[in-house]
C-alpha angles and dihedrals in degrees: 000000000000121000118211119196120192104219099175125233102244107029119063088211112079123240092236105248122139124174138178122241093276091054096254113152112251103177139325113177099066092057099051112128096357120139114253098258094048092044092054092051091046093049091051091050090052093051092044092051090050089055093234102110150000136224116266137164127225122208123197090206108084136177096006103199113226104162125056134184099238138099102238113073142067112308115240107243096225129115120205116218124179090217102037102028119214110004124185116237108255114260093242089060095055137147100048107216128205117255118260134225098029112162122233095248090055090059096051117114114277101161092274140065113298089234090068087076091064095083095171089055097041100048111075142145119269109252091218108041102015092233128130114291142159135233120240105265097202121093131215120247118264091252086078087069100035094048096071109013092111089065089059092058090072092063108014096160098051105119096178101058139018090244143002110239094209093050093044092051089048097052105027160115097056112258098212131019116196120189147123124281090255088070091068092081100031123028096021091050094049093044092053091047093052093044093051091047091050089048091054088051090052094243096121133028099223137061102208117062098202131043098198136018129211119184107201121216128250129258109239133183120214092349094304134097112260113256140157092238092057093042091220098123122131119231101233092192091059091048091051092047092049101042109011130247094274093056094046092048092046090050092056094045094046095045097077145326110298094251093057129080119256122216108210090204089066100048131083121217087176090060090050090050091054092048092051089050090053091050091047091053091056089065091050092049099045109099103178111112129241090260094056116140103238093194089066092057131103107298097213093055092044090053090051091049096050093044089053092050092048092049093045092052092056094040093053091053090053094047096246095137094154091059090051088058090049091053090048090052090053090051091050089054091049092051092048090053091047091053097045103038107003136058092328140240093296096059112116089226089063092056091046091052094047091050089052091050091051092051092047092048092048087076094065108006104039097164094053091043092051092052090049092048093053092043086059089059102259117143097195126068123275089234088068093053114109119243108268116261117235120233102217091201089065091056092065114093113237092197136033134191113254118202118219116204129190115195089346096306123112108245104163145005123216130197104223138166114278090234097045115144122240091246093052092045091051091049092049092050094049091046092057112112091215092053092047090051092054093046092050112158094343121117118245105233099177141358119206114196128191103177131246101008112032142044118175116190119198115201 
């Protein structure tokens, strides 16, 4: 007998109506005002006491296939004995491994699992009675492995148990899951099932395996998904040979946020290759030594470097990797300008900036970054370099742009100190040749100052 509980759409407390499967009213008063979960339990108790129904649970997931008739997969650790029935493989004989050296003809379809052909592997002794028995020749689907492997990472060398509870609780659950949308109904479902089952067994201390999910976009070509039937695939080997792995990887990361699709027809590995070459040349041009005092370097370039690092740190946490690349490109341009027409290649700020570029690029272009790092005189790997610390003082703007208006129209812009006084800002505005030209013979009636960004002159 089915129990139907009207929970209401707007109020979390149910309206108190319970009916049997034919719609006949069972009771209403006892459910008034109860939260949904309590109301459902109460309604079931009422129907059960009336003798008209029982509690049951419906699952949408049906006939979940566990065993398959194929060679590749996880062997089922069961032994079939005519006398004892289905007998679990003893723990000291686990894991059961697939047989080796099977020939191709032995794996061909014969109306049974391919493993049945491995007679030496199949025929065993029953662990209980010692009589002749056979292994189960079906294998479990690969989701049995992929649904919990991340738990094993916490204690990979433990030979006595599949996982160490203390280590698993220390390192897990997983902070970030990245996968395609197709995983939503396969791997994610299985992983949650396994984790909840392990939780019920007391093997893990959490019920959800992943804290956050990111579904990455798809790589298209000409607006369509790549496929053999359309013939619009891209030969990755050719791309790597032509532009290098760093450039191809940088192209994909820079093309869009990870959750968006990328159309390969719209991207430019050649452009990425040229940018990496420009960044690489900075390391060759920088002449300041490893012991350079960064604090003595050009302040404007140092400010640009530390602002880039600060922005990149926040952008990485929010998954905006393409914007991190954009900020790195801007810093490369600033360093190039500093070398060619600024303080020069020997300025400590140039070395500081190039080191920052190398560390940032190591996330997506590790080969280029490693070359840059060693060109700067480092003996260790760039992957061992600590993330640069941000000097907060360098993030504060020393100057701002003040707008000068005459009769409500912008007539000039002045670069002034961020802490300039209203009197000094007014004097600077009135001293401007451009402002004096627009005032002409008119009389200044009033000057309104809002330091450090605005001067409004009324004539």
